[in-house]
Short mmCIF file of C-alpha atoms in Angstrom, two decimals:
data_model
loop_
_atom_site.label_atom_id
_atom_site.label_comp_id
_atom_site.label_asym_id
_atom_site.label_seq_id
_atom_site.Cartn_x
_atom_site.Cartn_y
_atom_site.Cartn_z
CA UNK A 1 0.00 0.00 0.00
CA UNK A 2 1.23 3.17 -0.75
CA UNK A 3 1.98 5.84 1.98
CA UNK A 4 -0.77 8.61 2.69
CA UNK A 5 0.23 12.14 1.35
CA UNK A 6 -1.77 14.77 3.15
CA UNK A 7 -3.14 17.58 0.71
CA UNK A 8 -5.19 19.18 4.59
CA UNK A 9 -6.16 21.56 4.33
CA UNK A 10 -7.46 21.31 0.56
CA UNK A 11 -10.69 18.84 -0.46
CA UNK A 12 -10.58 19.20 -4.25
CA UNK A 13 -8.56 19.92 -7.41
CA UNK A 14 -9.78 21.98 -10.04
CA UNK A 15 -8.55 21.82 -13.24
CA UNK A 16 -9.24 25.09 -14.67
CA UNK A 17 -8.50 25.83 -18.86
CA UNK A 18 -10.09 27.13 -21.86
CA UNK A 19 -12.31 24.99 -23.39
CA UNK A 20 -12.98 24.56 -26.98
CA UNK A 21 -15.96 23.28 -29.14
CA UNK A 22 -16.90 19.51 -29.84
CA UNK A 23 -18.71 20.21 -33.18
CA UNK A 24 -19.22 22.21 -35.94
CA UNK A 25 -22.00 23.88 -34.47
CA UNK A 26 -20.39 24.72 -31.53
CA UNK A 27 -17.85 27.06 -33.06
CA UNK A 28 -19.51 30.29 -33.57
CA UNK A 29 -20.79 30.08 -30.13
CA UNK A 30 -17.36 28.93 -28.53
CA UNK A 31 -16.01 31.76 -30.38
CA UNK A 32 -18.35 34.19 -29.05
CA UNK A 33 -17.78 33.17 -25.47
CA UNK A 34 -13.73 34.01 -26.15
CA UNK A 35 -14.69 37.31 -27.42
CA UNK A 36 -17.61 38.51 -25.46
CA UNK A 37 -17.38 42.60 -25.25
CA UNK A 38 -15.14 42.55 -28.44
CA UNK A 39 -18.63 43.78 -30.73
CA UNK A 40 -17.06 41.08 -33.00
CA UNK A 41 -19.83 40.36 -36.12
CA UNK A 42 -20.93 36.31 -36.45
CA UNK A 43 -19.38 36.25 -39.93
CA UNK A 44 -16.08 37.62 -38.93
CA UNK A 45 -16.39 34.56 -36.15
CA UNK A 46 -17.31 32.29 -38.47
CA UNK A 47 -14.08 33.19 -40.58
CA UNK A 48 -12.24 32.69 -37.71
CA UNK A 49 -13.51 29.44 -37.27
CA UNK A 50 -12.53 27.94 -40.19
CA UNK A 51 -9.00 26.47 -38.48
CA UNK A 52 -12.03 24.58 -36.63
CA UNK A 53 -14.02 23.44 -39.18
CA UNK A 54 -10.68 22.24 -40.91
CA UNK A 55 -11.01 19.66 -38.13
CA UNK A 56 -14.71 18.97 -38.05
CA UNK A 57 -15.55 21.82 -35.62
CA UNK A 58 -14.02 20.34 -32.94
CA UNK A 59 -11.22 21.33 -30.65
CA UNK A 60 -8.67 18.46 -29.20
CA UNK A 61 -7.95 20.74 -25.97
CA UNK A 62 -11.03 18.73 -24.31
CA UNK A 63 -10.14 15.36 -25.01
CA UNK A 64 -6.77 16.11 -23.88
CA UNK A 65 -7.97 17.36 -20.64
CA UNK A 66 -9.96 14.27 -20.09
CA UNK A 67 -6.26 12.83 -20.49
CA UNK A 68 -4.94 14.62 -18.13
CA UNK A 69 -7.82 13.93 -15.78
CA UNK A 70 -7.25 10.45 -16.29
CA UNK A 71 -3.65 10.58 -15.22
CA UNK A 72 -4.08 12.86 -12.15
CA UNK A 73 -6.95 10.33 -10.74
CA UNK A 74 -4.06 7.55 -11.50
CA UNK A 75 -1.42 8.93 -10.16
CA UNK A 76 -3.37 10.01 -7.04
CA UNK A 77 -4.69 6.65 -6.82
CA UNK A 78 -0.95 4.75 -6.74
CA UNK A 79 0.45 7.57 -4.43
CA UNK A 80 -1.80 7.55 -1.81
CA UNK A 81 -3.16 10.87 -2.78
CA UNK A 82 -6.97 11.34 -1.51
CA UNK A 83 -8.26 13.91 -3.15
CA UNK A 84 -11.21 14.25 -5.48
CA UNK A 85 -10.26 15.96 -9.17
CA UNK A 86 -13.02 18.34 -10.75
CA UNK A 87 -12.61 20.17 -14.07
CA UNK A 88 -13.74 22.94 -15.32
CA UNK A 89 -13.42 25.60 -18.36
CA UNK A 90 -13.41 28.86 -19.45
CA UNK A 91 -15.26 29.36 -22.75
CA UNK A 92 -16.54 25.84 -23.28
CA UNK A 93 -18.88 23.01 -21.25
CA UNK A 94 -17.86 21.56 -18.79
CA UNK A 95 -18.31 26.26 -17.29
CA UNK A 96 -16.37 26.70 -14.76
CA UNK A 97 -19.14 28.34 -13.12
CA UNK A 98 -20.95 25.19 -13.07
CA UNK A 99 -18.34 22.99 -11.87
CA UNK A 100 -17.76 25.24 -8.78
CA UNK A 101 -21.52 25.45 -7.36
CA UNK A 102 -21.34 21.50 -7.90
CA UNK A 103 -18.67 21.47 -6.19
CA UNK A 104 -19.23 23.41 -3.30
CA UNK A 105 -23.40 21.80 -3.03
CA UNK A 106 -20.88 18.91 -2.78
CA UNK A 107 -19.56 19.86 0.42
CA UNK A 108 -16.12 21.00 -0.77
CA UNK A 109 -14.70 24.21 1.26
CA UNK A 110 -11.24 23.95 0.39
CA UNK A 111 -10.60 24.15 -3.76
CA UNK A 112 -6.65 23.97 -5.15
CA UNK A 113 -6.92 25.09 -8.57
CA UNK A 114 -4.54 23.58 -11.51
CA UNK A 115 -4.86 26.21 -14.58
CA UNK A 116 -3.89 24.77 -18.14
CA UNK A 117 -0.92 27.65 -18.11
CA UNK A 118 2.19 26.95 -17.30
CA UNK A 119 3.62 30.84 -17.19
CA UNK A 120 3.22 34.24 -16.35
CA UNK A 121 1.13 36.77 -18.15
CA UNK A 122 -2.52 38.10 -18.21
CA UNK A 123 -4.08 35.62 -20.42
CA UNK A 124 -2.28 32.83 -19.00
CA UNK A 125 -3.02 33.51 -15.15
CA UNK A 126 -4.84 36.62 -14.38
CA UNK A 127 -7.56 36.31 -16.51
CA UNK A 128 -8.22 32.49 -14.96
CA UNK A 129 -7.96 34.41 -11.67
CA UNK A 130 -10.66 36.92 -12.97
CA UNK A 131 -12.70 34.42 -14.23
CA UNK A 132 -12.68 32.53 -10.87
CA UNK A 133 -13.94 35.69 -8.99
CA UNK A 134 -16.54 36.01 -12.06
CA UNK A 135 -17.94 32.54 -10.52
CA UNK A 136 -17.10 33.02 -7.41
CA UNK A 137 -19.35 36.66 -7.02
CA UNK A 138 -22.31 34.41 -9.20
CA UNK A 139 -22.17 31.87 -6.67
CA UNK A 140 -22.61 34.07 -3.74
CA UNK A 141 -25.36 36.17 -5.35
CA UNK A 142 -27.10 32.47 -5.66
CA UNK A 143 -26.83 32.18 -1.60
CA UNK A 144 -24.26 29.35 -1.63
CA UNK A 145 -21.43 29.67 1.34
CA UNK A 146 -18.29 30.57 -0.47
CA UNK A 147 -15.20 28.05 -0.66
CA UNK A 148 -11.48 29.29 0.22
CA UNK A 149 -9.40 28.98 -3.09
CA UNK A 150 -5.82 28.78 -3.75
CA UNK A 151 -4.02 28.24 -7.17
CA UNK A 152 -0.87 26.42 -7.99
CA UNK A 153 2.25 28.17 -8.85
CA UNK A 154 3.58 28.43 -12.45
CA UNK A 155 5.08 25.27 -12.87
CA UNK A 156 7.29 26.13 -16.24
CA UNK A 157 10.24 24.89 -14.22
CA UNK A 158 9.51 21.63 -12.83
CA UNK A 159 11.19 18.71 -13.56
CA UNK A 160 8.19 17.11 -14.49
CA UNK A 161 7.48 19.84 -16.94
CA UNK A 162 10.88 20.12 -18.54
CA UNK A 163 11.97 16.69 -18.89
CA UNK A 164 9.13 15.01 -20.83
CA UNK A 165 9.97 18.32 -23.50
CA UNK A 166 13.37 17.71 -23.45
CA UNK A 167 12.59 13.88 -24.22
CA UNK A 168 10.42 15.41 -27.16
CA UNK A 169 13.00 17.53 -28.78
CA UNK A 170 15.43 14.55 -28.88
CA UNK A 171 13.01 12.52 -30.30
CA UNK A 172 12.23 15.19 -33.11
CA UNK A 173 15.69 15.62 -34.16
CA UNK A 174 16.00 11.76 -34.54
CA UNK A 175 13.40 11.91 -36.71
CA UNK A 176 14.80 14.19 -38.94
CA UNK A 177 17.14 13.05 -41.78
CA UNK A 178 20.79 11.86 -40.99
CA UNK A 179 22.10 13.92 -43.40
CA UNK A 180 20.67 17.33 -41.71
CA UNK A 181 20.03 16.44 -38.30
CA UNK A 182 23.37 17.75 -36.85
CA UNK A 183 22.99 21.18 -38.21
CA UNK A 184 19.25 21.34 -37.37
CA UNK A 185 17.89 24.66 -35.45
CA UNK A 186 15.48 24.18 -32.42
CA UNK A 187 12.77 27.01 -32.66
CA UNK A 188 11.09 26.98 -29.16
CA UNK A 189 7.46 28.29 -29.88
CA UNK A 190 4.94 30.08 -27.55
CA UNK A 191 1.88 31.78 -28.05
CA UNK A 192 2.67 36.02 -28.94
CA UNK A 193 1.04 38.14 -26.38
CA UNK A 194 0.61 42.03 -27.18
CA UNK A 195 4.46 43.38 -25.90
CA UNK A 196 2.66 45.66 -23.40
CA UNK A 197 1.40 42.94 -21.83
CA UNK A 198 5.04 40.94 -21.82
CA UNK A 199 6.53 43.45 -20.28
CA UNK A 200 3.93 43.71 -17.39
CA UNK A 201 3.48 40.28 -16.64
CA UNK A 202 4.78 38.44 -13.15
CA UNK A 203 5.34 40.69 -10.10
CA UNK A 204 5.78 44.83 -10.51
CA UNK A 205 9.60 44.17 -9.92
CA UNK A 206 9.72 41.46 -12.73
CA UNK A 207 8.10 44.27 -15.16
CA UNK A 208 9.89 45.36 -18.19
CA UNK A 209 11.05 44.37 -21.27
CA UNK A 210 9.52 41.10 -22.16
CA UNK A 211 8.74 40.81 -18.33
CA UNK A 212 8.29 37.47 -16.54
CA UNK A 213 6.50 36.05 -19.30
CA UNK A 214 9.79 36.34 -21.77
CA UNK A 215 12.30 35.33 -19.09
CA UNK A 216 10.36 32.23 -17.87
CA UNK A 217 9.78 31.05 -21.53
CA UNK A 218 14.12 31.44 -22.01
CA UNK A 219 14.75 30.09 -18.98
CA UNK A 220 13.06 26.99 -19.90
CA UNK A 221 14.64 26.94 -23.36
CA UNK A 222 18.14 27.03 -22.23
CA UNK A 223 17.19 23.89 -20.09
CA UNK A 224 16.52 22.05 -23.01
CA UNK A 225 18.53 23.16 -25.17
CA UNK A 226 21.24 22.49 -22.79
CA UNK A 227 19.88 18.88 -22.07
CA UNK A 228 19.49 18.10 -25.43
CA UNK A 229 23.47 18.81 -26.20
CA UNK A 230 24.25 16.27 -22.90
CA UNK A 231 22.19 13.84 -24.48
CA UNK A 232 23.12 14.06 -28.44
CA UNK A 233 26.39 15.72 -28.24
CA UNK A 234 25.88 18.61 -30.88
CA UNK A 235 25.26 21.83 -29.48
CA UNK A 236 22.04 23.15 -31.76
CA UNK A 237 21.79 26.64 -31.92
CA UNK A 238 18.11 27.79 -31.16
CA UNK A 239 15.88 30.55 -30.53
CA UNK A 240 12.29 31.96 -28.67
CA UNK A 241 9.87 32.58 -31.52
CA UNK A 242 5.83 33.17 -31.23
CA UNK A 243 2.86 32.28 -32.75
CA UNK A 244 -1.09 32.50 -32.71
CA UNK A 245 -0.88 36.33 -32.93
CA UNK A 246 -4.36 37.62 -33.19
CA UNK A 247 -4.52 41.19 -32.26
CA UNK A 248 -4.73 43.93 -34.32
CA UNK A 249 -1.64 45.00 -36.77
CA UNK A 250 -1.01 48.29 -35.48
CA UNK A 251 -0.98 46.68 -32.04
CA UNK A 252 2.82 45.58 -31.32
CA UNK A 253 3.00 41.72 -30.38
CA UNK A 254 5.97 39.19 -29.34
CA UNK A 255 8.16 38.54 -32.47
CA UNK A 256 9.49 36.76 -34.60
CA UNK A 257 6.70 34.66 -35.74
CA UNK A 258 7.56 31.13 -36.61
CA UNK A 259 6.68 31.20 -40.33
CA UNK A 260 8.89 34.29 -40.66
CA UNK A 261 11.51 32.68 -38.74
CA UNK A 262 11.21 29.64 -41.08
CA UNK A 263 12.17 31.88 -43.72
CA UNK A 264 15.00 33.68 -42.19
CA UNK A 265 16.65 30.41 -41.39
CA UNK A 266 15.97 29.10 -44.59
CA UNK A 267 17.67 31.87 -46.09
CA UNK A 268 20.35 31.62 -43.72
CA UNK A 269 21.45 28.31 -45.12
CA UNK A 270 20.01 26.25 -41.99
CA UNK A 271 19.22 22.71 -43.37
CA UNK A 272 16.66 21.54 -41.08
CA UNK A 273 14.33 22.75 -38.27
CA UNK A 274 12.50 21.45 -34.80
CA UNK A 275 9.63 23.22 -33.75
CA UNK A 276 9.34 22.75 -30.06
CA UNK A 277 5.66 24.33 -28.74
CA UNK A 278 7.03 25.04 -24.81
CA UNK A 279 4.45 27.49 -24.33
CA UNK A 280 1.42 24.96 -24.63
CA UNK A 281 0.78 21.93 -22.07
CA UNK A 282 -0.84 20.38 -25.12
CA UNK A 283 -1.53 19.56 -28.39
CA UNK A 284 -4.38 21.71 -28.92
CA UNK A 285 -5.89 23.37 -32.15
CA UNK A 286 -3.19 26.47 -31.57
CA UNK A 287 -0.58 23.63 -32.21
CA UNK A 288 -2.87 21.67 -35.17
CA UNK A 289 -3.25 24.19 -36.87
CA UNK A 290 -0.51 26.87 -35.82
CA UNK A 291 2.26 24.70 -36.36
CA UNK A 292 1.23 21.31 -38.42
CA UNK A 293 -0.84 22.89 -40.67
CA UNK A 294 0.47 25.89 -41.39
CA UNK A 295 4.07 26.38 -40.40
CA UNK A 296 4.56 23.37 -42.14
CA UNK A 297 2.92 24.48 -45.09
CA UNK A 298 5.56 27.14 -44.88
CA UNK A 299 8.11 24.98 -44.69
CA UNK A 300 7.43 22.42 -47.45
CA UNK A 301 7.07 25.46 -49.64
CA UNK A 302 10.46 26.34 -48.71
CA UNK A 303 11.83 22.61 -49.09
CA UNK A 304 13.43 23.46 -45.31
CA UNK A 305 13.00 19.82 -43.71
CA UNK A 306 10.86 20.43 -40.19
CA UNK A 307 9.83 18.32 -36.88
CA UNK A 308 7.53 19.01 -34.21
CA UNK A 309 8.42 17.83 -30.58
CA UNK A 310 5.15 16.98 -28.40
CA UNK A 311 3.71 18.93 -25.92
CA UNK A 312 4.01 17.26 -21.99
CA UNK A 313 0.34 16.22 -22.35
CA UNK A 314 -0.82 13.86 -20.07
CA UNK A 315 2.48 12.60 -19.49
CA UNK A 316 2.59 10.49 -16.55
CA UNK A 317 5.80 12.64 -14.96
CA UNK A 318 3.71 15.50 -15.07
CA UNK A 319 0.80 14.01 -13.27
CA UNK A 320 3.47 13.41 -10.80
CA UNK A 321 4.76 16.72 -11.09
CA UNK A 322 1.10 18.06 -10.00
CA UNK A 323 0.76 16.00 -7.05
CA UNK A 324 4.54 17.38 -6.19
CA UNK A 325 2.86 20.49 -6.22
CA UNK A 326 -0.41 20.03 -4.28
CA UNK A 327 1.62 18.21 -1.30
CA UNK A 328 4.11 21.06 -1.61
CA UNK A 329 1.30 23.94 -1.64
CA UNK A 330 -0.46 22.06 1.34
CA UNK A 331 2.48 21.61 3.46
CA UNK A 332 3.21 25.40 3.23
CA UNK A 333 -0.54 25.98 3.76
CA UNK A 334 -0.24 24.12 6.94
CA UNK A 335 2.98 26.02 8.02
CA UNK A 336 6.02 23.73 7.08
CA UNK A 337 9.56 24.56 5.83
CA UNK A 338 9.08 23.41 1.99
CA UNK A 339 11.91 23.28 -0.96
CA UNK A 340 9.67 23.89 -3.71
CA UNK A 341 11.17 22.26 -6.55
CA UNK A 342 12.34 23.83 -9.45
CA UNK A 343 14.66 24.03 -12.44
CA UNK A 344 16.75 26.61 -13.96
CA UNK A 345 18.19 30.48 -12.91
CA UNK A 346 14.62 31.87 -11.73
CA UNK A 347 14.09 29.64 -8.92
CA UNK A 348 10.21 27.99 -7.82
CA UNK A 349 7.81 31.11 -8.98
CA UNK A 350 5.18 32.82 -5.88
CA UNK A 351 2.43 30.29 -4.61
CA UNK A 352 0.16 34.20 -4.08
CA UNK A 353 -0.16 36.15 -6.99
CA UNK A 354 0.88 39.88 -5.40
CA UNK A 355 -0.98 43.18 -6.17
CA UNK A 356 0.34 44.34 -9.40
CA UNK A 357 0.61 41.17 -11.18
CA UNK A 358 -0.01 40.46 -14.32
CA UNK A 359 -1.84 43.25 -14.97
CA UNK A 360 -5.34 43.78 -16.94
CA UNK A 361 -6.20 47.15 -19.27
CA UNK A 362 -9.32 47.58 -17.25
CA UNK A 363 -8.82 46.55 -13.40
CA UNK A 364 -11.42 43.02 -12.37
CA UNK A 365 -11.73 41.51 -9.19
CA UNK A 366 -9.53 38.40 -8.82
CA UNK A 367 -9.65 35.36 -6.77
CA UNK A 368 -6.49 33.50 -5.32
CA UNK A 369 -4.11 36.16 -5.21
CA UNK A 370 -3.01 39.07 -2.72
CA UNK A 371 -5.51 41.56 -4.00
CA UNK A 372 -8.62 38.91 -4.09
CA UNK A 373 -11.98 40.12 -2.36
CA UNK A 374 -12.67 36.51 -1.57
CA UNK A 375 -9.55 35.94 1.25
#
């Protein structure tokens, strides 16, 4: 039998991410829950949506979560880990409004919640934070008694994070041709954020210049790049690059993108290119379509040999990697000395987001951090 991990004072897990649509009819709608207040016209959504329809109209990011349900329950299971797992989304069924007032008619007082994001920045943390007050403030107009609610630190760092990504890089390049795969380039991909909102993610005194949001995604670059020469012996040069930009043109985003960046190294004389997504915890349509559709589109047009590494998934070291985290966030809770775990120069990020963090245009009530109105 294994031993008994205490998670006291926490009663659930919430898994807390974006949601997507499970059929072509739920595009247009999915699509107007992202972009609510945006005065967006349906046929401008439903050109959007063609990089779902591509697909049948349906987004992988669910199924994947079930995956990663699946492997949390597991690992909980085998590790002596007694706590019940709950999901719940953004923009998409299974709302997390709904999940919550289940939840907490289920007796639950005590909610950790696991967000889908593994860095800092507004869209990756804040807004889940914002969204959690949203339900929060809808439960308590509804009478229900209020649960205490904490959310896990960015885990961008963690072994458990890091190492199934390096494993996927590795993997990539051996996939590649013999004749190219020494002087291949590793372009580590993440989703471009409007540079104003880079440079004021993480804490006030991370601010500037990329913020924590750039520094976080380099950090984790160098570790795999760095792994990656220990393991194959060539040293591959590499470099950040975004993609998924959707904002306006005259709005300044995170650059390069990765189908200019295809070009440049094309042009450069580079014979072969890995695309490793580091920004995304899974394969979801940003990565279909972002990067296997149309980045390597880009690339067979070029006749510039590409791979793409996987995403960490519902790898089973990550699982592991989240109940790391939930012991580690409870023990603290309870008023132990913890090591928090972490790879890397930045160290094991904040377990409270502070006031000033992460920024939005217009200021929101959040939950789980410093400045929440629900302590």
């Amino acid at each position: 039998m294994p031993d008994v991990l205490d998670a006291t004072p926490y009663d659930a897990l919430l898994l807390l991410s974006f949601g997507g649509p499970e059929g072509p009819d739920d595009v247009v709608p999915f699509l107007e829950n992202v972009t609510r207040g945006r005065g967006i016209p349906k046929e401008r959504l439903k050109e959007v949506g063609q990089h779902y329809f591509l697909f049948g109209g349906v987004s992988p990011i669910n199924d994947q979560n079930r995956a990663l349900l699946d492997a949390l329950r597991k690992d909980f299971a085998e590790h002596g880990l007694d706590l019940p797992v709950h999901w719940g989304n953004r923009n998409w069924a299974p709302y997390l409004t709904d999940t919550l007032r289940e939840m907490v008619r289920g007796g639950h007082r005590r909610i950790l919640v696991l967000a889908t994001s593994a860095y800092a920045s507004y869209s990756g943390c804040r807004q889940y934070r914002e969204n959690l007050a949203d339900a929060l403030a809808a439960l308590q107009a509804e009478g229900l008694e209020l649960p205490v609610i904490d959310k896990l630190r960015h885990y961008f760092n963690h072994p458990g994070f890091v190492e199934p990504m390096i494993d996927g890089v590795v993997r990539a390049l051996a996939d590649l041709p013999e004749d190219v795969r020494d002087g291949a380039h590793i372009a580590f991909t993440t989703h471009s954020i409007p540079t104003s909102a880079a440079d004021t993610s993480g804490p006030v005194e991370e601010h500037g210049d990329g913020g924590a949001y750039v520094r976080q995604h380099l950090d984790v670059a160098r570790l795999i790049a760095d792994a990656v020469r220990e393991r194959t012996g060539v040293d591959h040069p590499w470099q950040l690059v975004y993609q998924s930009r959707s904002g306006a043109p005259h709005t300044p985003w995170l650059e390069p993108d990765i189908c200019d960046h295809l070009e440049e190294r094309h042009a450069a004389g580079v014979p072969a290119v890995v695309m490793a997504p580091i920004g995304f915890v899974s394969d979801h349509m940003e990565v279909l379509y972002d990067l296997d559709t149309e980045a390597k589109a880009k690339a067979e047009e070029l006749g510039l040999p590409v791979r793409r590494s996987a995403t960490v998934g519902a790898d089973p070291r990550f699982a592991a990697a989240i109940r790391e985290l939930i012991v580690e966030r409870a023990a603290v809770e309870r008023g132990q000395d913890v090591t928090p775990c972490a790879l890397g120069a930045l160290g094991a990020s904040h377990n409270l987001c502070p006031v000033g963090c992460c920024p939005a245009r217009t200021p929101r009530p959040a939950a789980a951090g410093a400045d929440s109105p629900y302590a």
